[in-house]
mmCIF file of C-alpha atoms in Angstrom:
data_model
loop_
_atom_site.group_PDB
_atom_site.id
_atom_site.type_symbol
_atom_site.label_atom_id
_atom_site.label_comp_id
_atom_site.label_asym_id
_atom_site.label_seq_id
_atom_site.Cartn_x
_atom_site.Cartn_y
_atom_site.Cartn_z
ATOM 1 C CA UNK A 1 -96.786 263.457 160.836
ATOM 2 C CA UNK A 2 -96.750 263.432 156.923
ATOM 3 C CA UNK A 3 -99.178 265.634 154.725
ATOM 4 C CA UNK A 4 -99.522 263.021 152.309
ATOM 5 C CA UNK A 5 -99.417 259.267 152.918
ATOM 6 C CA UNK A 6 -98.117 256.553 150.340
ATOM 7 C CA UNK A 7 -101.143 254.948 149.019
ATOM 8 C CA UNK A 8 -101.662 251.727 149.164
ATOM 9 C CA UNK A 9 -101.183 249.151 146.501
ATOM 10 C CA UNK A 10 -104.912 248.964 145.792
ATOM 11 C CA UNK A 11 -105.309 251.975 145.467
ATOM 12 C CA UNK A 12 -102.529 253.022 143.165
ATOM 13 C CA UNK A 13 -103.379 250.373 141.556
ATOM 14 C CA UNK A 14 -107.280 251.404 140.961
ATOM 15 C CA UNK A 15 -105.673 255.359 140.335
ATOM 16 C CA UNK A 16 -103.566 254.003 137.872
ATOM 17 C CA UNK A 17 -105.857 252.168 136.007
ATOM 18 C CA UNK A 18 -108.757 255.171 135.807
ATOM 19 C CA UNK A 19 -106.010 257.674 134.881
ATOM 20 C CA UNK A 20 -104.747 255.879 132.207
ATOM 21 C CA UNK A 21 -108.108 254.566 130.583
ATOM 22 C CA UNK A 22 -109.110 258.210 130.497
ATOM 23 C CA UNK A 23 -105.845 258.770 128.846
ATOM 24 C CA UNK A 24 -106.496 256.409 126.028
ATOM 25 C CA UNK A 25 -110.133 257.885 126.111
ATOM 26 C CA UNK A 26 -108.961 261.284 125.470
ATOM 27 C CA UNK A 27 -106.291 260.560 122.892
ATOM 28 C CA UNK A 28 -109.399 258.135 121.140
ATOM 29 C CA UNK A 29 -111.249 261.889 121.532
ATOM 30 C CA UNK A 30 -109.163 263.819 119.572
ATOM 31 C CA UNK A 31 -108.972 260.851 116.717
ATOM 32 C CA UNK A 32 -112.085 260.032 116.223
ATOM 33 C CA UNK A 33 -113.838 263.150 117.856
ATOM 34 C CA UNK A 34 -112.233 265.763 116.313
ATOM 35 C CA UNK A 35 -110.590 264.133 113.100
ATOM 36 C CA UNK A 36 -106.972 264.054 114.178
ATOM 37 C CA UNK A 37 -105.375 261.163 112.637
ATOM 38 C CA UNK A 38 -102.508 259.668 115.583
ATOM 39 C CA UNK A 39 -98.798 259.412 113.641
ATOM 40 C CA UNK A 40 -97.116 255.783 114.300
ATOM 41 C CA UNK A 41 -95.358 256.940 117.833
ATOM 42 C CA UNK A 42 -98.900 258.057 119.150
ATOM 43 C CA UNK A 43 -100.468 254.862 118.676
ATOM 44 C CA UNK A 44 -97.016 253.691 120.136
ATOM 45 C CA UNK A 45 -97.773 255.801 122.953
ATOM 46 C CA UNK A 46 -101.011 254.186 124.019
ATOM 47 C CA UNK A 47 -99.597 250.631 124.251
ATOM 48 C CA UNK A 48 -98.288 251.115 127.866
ATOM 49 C CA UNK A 49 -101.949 251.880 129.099
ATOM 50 C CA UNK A 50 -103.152 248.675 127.392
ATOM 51 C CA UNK A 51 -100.992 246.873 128.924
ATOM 52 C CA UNK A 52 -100.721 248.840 132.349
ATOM 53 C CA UNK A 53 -104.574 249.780 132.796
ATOM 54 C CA UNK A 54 -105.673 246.380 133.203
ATOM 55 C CA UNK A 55 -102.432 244.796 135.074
ATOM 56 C CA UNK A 56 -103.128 247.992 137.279
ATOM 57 C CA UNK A 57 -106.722 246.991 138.299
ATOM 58 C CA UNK A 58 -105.553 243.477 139.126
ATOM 59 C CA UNK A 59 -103.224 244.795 141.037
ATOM 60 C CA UNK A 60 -105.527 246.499 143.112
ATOM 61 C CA UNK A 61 -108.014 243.531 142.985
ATOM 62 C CA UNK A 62 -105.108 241.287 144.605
ATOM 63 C CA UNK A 63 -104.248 243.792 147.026
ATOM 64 C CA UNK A 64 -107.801 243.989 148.407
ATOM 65 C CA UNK A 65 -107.972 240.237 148.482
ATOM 66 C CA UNK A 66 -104.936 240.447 151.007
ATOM 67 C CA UNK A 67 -102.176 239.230 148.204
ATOM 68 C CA UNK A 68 -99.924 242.389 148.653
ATOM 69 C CA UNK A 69 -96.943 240.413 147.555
ATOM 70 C CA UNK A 70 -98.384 239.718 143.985
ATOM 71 C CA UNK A 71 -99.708 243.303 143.837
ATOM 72 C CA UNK A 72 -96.550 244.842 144.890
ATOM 73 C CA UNK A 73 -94.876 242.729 141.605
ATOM 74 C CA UNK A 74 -97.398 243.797 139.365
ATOM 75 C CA UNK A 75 -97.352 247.452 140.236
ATOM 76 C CA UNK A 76 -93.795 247.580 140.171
ATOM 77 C CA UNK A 77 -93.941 246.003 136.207
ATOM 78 C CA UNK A 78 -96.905 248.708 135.751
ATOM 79 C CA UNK A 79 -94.212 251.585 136.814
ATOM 80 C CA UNK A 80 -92.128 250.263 133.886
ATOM 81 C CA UNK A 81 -94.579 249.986 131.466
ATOM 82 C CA UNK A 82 -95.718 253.431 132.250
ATOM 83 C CA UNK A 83 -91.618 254.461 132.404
ATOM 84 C CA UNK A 84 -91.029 253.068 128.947
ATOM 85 C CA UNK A 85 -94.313 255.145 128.052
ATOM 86 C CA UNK A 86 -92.992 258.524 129.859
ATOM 87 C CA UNK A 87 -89.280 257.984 128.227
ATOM 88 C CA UNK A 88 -91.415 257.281 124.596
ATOM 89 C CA UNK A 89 -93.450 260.530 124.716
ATOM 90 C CA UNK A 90 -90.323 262.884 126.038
ATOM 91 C CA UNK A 91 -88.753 261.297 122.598
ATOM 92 C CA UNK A 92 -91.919 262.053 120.369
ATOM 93 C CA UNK A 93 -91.867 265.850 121.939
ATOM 94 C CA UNK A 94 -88.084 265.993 121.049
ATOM 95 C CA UNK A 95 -88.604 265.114 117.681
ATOM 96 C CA UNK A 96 -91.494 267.323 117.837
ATOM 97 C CA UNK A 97 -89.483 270.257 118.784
ATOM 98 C CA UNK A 98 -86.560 268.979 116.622
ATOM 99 C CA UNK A 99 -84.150 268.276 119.299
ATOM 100 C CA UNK A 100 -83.271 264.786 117.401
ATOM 101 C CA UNK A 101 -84.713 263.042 114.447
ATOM 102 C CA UNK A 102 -87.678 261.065 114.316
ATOM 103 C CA UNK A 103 -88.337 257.816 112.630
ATOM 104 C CA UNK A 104 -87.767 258.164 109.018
ATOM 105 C CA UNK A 105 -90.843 257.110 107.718
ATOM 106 C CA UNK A 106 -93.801 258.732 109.892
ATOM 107 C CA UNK A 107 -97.138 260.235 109.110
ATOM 108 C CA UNK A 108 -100.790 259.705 110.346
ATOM 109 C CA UNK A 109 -101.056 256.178 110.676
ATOM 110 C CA UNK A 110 -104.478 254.839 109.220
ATOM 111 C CA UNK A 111 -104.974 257.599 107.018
ATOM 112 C CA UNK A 112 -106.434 255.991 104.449
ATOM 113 C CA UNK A 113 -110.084 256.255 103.639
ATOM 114 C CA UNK A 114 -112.600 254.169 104.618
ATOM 115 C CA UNK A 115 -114.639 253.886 102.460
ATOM 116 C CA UNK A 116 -115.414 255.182 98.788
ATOM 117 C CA UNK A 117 -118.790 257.030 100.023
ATOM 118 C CA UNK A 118 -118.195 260.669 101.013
ATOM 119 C CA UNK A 119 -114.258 260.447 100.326
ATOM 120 C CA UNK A 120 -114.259 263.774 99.867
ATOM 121 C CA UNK A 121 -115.837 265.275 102.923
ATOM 122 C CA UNK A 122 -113.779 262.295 104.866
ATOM 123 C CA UNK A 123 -110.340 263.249 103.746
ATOM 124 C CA UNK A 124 -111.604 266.953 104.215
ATOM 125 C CA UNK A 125 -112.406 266.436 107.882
ATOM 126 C CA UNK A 126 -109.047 264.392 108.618
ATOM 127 C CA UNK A 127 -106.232 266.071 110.010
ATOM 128 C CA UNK A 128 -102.879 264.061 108.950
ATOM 129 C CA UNK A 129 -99.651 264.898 111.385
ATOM 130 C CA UNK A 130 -96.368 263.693 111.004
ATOM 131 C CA UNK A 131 -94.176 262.727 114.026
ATOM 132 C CA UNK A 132 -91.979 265.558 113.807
ATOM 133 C CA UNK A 133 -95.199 268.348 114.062
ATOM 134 C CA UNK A 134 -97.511 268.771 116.819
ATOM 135 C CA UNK A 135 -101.216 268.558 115.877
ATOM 136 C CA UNK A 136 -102.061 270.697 119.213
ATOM 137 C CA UNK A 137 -100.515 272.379 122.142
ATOM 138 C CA UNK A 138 -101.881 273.531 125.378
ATOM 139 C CA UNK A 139 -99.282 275.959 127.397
ATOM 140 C CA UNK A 140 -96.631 275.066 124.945
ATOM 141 C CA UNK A 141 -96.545 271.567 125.377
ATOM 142 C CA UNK A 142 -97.883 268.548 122.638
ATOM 143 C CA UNK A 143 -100.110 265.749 123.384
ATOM 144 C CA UNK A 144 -96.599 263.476 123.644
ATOM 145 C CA UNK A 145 -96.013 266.021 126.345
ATOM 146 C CA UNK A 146 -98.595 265.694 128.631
ATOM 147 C CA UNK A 147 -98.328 261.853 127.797
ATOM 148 C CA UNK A 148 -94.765 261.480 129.279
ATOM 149 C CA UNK A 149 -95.744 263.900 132.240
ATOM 150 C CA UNK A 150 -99.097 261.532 132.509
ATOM 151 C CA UNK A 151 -96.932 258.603 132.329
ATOM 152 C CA UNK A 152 -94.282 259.488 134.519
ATOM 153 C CA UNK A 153 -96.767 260.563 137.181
ATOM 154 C CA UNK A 154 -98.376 257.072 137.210
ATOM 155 C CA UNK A 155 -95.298 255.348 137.044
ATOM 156 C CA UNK A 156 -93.943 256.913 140.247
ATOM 157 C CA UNK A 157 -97.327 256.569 141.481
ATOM 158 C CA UNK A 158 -97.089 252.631 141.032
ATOM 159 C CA UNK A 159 -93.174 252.765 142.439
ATOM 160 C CA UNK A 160 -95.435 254.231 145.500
ATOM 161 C CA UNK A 161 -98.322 252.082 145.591
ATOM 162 C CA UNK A 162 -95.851 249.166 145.408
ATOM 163 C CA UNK A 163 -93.365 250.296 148.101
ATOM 164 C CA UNK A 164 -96.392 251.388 150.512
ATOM 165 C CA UNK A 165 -96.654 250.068 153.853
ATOM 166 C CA UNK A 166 -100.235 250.153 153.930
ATOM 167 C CA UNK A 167 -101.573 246.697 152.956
ATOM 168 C CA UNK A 168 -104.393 247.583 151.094
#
């Protein structure tokens, strides 16, 4: 007997796709919450949950129809999405920690002011961060941090969902 059982491809699927919009809704938190402008490979960052989130949820919608097959594929393009996400934020916390250079040209993307009303108080309350600085740590590690464990997790959590037994 196993303590923990594969789940199935519906619901990795549904898992996946939860997890990673409350990703997205926690990085769109901290940028429009609390003022912290997202460099270029943040906003790179995000694209895999886009992408993944909703191919995720039809994943799982297949799988409960009884098209496992289909799901199965789609999970199994979801845990490379959310790969190429995990291998994208371990490079953002490198450059971050200055294990390897960053893109050459990288600040807060969108940085620009709005609008001409209040520009003052506006570019007061935005926090700019280039690629190569962290705007905030928890226990030592960045926001690309916890994105590539985040992503990683979900990826293997796809391979999973995709290699269960369990039909839905």
């Amino acid at each position: 007997m196993t303590l923990l059982r594969s789940p199935s491809p519906a619901m990795a699927g549904l898992l996946i796709a939860v997890v990673a919009a409350l990703a997205v809704g926690g990085a769109l938190v901290f940028e429009h919450g609390f003022g912290y402008v997202p460099c270029m490979l943040c906003l790179w960052q995000r694209w895999p949950y886009y992408l993944g989130a909703p191919l995720a949820l039809f994943a799982a919608l297949l799988a409960a129809r009884g098209a496992t097959g289909p799901a199965r594929l789609l999970l199994v393009a979801v845990a490379i999405l959310l790969a190429g996400g995990a291998a994208l934020g371990v490079y953002h916390a490198g450059v971050e920690w200055s294990f390897w250079p960053g893109p050459t040209s990288c600040a807060g993307a969108n940085a620009a002011p709005t609008s001409a009303g209040g520009l003052l108080a506006q570019m007061q309350n935005t926090r700019i961060v280039p690629c190569d600085r962290a705007a905030w740590r928890l226990f030592g590690l960045s926001l690309a941090g916890y994105n590539a464990l985040v992503a990683a997790g979900l990826a293997g959590l796809a391979i999973a969902g995709a290699r269960s037994p369990r039909p839905f």
